[in-house]
Tab-separated table of C-alpha atoms in Angstrom:
chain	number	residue	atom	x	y	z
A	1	UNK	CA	33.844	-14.786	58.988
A	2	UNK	CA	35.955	-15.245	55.873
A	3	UNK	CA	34.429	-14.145	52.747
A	4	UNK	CA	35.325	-16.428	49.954
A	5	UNK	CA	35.081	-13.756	47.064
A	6	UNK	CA	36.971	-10.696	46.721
A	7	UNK	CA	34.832	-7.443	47.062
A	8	UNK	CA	35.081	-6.770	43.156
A	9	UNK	CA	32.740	-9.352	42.363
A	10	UNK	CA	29.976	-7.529	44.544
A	11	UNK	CA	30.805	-4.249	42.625
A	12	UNK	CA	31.163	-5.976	39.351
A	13	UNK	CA	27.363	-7.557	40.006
A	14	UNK	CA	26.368	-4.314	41.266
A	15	UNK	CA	27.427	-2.640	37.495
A	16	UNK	CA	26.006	-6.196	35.662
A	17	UNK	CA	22.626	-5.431	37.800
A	18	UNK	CA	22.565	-1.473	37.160
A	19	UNK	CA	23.000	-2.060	33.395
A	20	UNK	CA	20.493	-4.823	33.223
A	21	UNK	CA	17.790	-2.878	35.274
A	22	UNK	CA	18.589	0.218	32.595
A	23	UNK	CA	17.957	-1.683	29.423
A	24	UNK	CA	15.033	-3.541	31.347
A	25	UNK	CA	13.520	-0.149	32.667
A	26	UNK	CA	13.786	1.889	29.202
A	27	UNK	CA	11.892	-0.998	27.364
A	28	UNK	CA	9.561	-1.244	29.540
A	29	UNK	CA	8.705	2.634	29.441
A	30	UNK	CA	8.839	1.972	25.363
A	31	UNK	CA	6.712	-0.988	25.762
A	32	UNK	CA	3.626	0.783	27.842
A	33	UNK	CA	3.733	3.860	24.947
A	34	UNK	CA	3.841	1.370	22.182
A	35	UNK	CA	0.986	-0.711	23.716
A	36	UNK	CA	-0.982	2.319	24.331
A	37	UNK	CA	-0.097	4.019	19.972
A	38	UNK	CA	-0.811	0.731	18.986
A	39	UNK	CA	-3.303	-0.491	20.590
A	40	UNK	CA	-1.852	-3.558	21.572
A	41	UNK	CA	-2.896	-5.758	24.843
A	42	UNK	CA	-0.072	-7.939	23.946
A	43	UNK	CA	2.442	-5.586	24.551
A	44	UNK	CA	0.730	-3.988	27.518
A	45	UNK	CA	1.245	-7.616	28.842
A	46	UNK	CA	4.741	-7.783	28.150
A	47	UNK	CA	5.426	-4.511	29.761
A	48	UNK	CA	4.293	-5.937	32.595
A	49	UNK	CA	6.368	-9.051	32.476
A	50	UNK	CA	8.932	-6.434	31.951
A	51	UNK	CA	8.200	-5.094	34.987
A	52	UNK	CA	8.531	-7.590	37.161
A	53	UNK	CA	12.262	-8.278	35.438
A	54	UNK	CA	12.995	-4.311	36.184
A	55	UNK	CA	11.712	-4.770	39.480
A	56	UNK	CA	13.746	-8.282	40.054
A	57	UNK	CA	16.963	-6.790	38.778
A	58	UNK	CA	16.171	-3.509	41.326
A	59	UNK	CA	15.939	-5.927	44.246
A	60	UNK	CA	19.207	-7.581	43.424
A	61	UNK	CA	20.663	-4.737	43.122
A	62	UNK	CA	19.063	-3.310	46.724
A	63	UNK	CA	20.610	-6.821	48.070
A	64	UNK	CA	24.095	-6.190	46.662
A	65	UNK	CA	24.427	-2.767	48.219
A	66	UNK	CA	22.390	-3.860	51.435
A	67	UNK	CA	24.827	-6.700	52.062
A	68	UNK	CA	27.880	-4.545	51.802
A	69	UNK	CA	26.315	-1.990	55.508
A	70	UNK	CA	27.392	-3.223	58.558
A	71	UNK	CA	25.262	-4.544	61.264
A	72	UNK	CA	24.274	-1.897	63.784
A	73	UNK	CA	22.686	-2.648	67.540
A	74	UNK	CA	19.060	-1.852	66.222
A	75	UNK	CA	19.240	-3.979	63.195
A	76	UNK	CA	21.759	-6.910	64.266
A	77	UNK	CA	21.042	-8.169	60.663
A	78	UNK	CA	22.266	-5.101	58.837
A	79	UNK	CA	19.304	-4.441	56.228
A	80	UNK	CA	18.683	-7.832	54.597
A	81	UNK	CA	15.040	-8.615	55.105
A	82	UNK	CA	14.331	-5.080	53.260
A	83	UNK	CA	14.895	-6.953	50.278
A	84	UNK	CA	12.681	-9.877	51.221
A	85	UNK	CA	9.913	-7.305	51.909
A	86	UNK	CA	10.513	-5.414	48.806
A	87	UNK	CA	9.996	-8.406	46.730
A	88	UNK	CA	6.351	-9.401	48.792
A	89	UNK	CA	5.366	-6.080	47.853
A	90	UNK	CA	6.120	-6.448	44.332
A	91	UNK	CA	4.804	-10.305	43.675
A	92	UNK	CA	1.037	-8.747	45.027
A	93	UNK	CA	1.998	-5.559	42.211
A	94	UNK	CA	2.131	-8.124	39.872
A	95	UNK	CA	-0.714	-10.230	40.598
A	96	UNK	CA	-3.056	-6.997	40.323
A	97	UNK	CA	-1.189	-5.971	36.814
A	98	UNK	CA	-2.059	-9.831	35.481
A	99	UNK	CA	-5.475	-9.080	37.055
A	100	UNK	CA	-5.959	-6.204	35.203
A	101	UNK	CA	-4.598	-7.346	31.690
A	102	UNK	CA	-6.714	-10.362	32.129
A	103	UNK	CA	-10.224	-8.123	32.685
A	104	UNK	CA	-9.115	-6.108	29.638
A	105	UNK	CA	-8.313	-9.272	28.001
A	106	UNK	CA	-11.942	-10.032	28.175
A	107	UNK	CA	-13.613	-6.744	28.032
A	108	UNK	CA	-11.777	-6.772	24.187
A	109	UNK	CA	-13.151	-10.206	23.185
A	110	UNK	CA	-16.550	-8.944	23.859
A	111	UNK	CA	-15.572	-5.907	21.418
A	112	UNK	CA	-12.574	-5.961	19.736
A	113	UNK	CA	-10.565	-3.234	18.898
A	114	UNK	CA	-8.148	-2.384	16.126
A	115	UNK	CA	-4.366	-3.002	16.280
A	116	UNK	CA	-1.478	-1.287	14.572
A	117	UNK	CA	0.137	-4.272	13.991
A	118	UNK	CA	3.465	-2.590	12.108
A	119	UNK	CA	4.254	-0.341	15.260
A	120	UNK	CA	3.096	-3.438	17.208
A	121	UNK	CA	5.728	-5.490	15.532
A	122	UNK	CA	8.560	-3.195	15.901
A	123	UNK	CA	8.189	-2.414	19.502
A	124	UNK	CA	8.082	-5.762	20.165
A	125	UNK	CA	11.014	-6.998	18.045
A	126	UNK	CA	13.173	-4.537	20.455
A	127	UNK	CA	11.581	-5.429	23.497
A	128	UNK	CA	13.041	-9.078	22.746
A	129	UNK	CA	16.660	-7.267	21.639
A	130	UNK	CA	16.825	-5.655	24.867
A	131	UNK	CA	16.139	-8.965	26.849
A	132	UNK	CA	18.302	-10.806	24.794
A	133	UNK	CA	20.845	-7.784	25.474
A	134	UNK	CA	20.209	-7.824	29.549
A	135	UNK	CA	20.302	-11.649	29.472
A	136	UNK	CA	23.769	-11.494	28.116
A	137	UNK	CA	24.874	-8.564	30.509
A	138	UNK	CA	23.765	-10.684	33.566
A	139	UNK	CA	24.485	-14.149	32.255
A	140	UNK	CA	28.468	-13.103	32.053
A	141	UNK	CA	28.128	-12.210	35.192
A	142	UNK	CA	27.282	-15.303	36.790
A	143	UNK	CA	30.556	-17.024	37.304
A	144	UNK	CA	30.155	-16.436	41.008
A	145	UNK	CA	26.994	-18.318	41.359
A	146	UNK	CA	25.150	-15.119	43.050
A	147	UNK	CA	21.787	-15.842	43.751
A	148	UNK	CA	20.339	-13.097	43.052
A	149	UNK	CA	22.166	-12.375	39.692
A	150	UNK	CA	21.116	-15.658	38.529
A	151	UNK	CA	17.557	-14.841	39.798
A	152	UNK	CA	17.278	-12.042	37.828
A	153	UNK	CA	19.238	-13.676	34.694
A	154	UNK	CA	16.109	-16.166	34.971
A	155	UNK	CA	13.855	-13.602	35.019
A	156	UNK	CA	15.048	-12.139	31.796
A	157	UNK	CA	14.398	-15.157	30.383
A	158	UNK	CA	10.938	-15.742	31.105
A	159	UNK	CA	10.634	-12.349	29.564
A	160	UNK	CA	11.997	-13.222	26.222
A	161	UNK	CA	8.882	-16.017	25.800
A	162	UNK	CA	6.662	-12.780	26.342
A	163	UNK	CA	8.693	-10.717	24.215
A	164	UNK	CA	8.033	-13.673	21.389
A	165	UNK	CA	4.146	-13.848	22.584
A	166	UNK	CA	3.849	-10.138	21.015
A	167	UNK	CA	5.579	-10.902	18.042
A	168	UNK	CA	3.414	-13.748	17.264
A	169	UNK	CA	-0.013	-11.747	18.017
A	170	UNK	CA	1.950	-8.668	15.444
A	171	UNK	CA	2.510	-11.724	12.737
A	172	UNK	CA	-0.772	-12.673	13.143
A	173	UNK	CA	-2.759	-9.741	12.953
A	174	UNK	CA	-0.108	-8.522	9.962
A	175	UNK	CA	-0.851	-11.747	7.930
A	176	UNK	CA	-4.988	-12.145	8.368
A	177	UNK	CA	-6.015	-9.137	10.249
A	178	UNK	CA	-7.458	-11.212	12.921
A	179	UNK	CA	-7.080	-9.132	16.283
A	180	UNK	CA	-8.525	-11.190	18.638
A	181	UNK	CA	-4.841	-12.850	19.003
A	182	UNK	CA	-3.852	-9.930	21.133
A	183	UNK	CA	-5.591	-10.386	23.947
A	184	UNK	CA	-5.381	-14.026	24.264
A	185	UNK	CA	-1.773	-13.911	23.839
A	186	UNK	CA	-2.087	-10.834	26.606
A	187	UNK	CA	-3.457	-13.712	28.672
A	188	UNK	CA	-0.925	-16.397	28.248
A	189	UNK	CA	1.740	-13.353	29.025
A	190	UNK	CA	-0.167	-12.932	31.532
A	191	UNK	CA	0.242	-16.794	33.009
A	192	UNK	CA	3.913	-16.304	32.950
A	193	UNK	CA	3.456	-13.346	34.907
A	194	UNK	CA	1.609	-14.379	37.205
A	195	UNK	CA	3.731	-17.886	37.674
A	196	UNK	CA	6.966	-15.726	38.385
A	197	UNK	CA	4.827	-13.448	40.978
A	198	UNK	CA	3.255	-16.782	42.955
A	199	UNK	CA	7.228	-18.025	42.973
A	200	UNK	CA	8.272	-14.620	44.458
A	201	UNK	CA	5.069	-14.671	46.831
A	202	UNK	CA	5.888	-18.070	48.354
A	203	UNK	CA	10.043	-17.296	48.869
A	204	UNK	CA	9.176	-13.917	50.144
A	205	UNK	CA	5.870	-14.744	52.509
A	206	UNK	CA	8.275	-18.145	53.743
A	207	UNK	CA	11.206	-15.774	54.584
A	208	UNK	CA	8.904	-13.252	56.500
A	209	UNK	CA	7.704	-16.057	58.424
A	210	UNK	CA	10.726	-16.817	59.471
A	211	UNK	CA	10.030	-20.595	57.736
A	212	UNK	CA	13.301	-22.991	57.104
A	213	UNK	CA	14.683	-22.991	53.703
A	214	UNK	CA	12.691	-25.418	51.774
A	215	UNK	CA	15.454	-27.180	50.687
A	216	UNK	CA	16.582	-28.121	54.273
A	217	UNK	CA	15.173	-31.179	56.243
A	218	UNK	CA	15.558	-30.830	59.897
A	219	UNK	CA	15.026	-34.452	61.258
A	220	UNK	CA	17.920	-35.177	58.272
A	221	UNK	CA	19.925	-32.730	59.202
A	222	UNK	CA	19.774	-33.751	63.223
A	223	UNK	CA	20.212	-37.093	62.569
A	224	UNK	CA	23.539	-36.558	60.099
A	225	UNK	CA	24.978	-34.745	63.103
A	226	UNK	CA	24.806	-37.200	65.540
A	227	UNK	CA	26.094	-39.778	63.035
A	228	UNK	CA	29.101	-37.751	61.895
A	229	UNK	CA	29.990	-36.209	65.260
A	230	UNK	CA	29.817	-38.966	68.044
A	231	UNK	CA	30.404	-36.943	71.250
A	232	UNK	CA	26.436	-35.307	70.040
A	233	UNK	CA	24.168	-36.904	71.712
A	234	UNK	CA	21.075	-35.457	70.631
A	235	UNK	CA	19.951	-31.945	68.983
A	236	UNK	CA	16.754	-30.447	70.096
A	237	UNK	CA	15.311	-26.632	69.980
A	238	UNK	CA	16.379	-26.316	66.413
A	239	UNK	CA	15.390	-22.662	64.970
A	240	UNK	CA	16.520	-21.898	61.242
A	241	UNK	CA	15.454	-18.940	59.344
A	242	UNK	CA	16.660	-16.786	56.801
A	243	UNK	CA	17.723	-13.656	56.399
A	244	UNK	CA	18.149	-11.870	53.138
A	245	UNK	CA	18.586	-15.470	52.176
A	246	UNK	CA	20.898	-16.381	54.263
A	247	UNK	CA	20.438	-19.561	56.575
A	248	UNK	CA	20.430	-18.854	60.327
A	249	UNK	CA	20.422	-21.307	63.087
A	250	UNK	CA	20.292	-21.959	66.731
A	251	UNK	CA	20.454	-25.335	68.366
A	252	UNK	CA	20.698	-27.052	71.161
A	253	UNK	CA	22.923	-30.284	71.165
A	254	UNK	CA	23.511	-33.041	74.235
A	255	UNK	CA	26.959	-33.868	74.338
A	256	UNK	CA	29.534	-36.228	76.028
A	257	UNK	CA	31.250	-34.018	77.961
A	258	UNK	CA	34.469	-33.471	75.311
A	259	UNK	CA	37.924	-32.381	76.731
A	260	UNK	CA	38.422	-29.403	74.478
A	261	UNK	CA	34.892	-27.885	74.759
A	262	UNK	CA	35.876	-25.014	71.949
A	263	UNK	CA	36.884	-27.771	69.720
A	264	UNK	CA	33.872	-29.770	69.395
A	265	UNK	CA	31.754	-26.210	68.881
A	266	UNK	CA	34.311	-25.944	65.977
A	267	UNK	CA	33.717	-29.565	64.667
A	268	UNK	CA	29.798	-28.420	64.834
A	269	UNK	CA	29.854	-25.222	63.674
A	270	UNK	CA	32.064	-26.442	60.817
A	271	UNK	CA	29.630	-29.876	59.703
A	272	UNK	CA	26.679	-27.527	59.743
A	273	UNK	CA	28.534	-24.881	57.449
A	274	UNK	CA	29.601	-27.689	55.214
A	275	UNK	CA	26.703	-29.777	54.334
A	276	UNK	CA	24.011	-26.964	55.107
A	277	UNK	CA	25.399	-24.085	53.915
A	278	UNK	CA	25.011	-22.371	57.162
A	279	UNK	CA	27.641	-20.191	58.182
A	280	UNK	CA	26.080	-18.413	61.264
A	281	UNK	CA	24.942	-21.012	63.797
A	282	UNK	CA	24.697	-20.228	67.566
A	283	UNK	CA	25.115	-23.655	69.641
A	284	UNK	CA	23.936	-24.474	73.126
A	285	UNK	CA	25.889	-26.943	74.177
A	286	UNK	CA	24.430	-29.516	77.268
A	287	UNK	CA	25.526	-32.654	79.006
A	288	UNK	CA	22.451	-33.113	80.535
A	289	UNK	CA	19.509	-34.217	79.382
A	290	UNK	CA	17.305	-31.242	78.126
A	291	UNK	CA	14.180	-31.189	80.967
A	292	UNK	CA	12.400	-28.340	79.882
A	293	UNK	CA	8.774	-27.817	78.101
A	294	UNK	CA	10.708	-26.774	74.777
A	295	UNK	CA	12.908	-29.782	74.514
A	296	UNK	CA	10.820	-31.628	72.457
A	297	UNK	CA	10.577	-28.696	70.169
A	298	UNK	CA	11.398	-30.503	66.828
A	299	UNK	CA	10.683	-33.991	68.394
A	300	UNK	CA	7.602	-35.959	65.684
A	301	UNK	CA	5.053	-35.693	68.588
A	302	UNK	CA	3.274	-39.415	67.840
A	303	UNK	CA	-0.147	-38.662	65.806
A	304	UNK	CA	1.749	-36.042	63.321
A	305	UNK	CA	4.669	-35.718	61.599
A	306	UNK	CA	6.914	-33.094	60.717
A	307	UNK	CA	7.183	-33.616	57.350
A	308	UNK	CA	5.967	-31.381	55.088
A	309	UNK	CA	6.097	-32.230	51.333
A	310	UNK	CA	6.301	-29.846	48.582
């Protein structure tokens, strides 16, 4: 399998990543401490959202060096699904931070509490330096279209609307004294927190159950292969899944019995790679009709369709 880009881009994401996830992490640490001198639930909540950008950047990192160990006989996909796991793990994380900073939220409506809005105001005008500063790190890096860079570049930029949710409850509270603008800009934080985590929740829980990516259609996709190729038949048993998002596939496909059996596999293997983005496929190929209990696998049984819509 040729690899299209030269193994310095993987390193050079690998540094972009590592730098991002140090400015991210550091900030973060500030961030907590500054919430906890100043008294600040707005901060607290941006913390958070920091975390889940320090914790996105970590897991594109883990990718990057994941991708680069070789397959072994226990785990035929190297380590990829680690990743996939790792980020499960952390969208529940998150959903118990936002339900935390939401209870406190309302504990401090009932009785507010005082805010140092100076300290509040400076830690939060840096939090929103260092996002702009890890934003630029990974957004340079993004030439290559890497997923997971570009993941974590959007990441950091959810962050800096969090970053600016602080700095609003510190003008606020400077200007009239009014505290009760932390915690309900905690809360809104809080909503972009949590919309990032149910994102991550719904990629990671669809990976793990080995569910096709949503962007694929699999009655499109069967029916743009017999149209392009003309010695297919018909494609049944489809299976694709991903791993470490990557698209997997198996198939079966009817054929007219070809005369250069290798170069039809070639002509399949290629289409699928082309318009699906799917560059390991494992094809059964058949000249008979399929006669098993399976064949109708991915077949619209009549009473209810396939067709999910998102």
């Amino acid at each position: 399998m040729a690899h299209s880009h030269t193994p310095s881009t993987g390193d050079d994401n690998a540094k972009r990543l590592m730098l991002a996830f140090g400015v991210t992490a550091t900030f973060m640490i500030v961030e907590v401490i500054g919430g906890f001198i100043s008294g600040s639930l707005a901060l607290l909540a941006d913390a958070g959202h920091m975390l889940t950008d320090a914790a996105a950047l970590l897991f594109a990192l883990l990718a990057v060096q994941f991708s680069r160990r070789p397959p072994n006989a226990r785990h035929t996909f190297g380590w990829l699904r680690l990743t996939t796991l790792a980020a499960f793990v952390n969208a529940i994380a998150l959903v118990v931070i936002t339900i935390l900073i939401v209870w406190e939220a309302i504990q401090r409506f009932r009785h507010p509490q005082p805010v140092a809005g100076t300290t509040m105001m400076v830690i939060a005008v840096a939090g929103l330096l260092a996002n702009i500063l890890s934003f630029w790190i990974l957004h340079r890096g993004s030439g290559e279209k890497n997923l997971n860079v570009r993941a974590a570049a959007l990441h950091v930029l959810g962050d800096l609307l969090g970053s600016v949710g602080a700095i609003v409850a510190a003008l606020v509270i400077l200007g009239t004294g009014w505290t009760p603008v932390d915690p309900i800009l905690s809360v809104l934080v809080s909503c972009l927190v949590l919309r990032s985590a149910w994102q991550l929740l719904k990629e990671s829980v669809n990976e793990l159950l080995e569910g096709a990516p949503s962007s694929m259609d699999i009655g499109e996709l069967k029916r743009n292969l017999c149209r392009s190729i003309p010695e297919v038949r018909n494609v049944h048993h489809v299976h694709v899944w991903l791993v470490g998002e990557k698209p997997v596939m198996t198939l079966h496909v009817q054929v007219i019995p070809p005369h250069d059996h290798d170069a039809l596999l070639e002509r399949i293997q290629h289409f699928l790679e082309h318009h699906y983005d799917v560059s390991h496929s494992t094809v059964q190929m058949e000249y008979q009709a399929c006669s098993g209990p399976d064949c109708h696998l991915n077949e619209a049984q009549p009473g209810h369709s396939h067709h999910h819509h998102h």
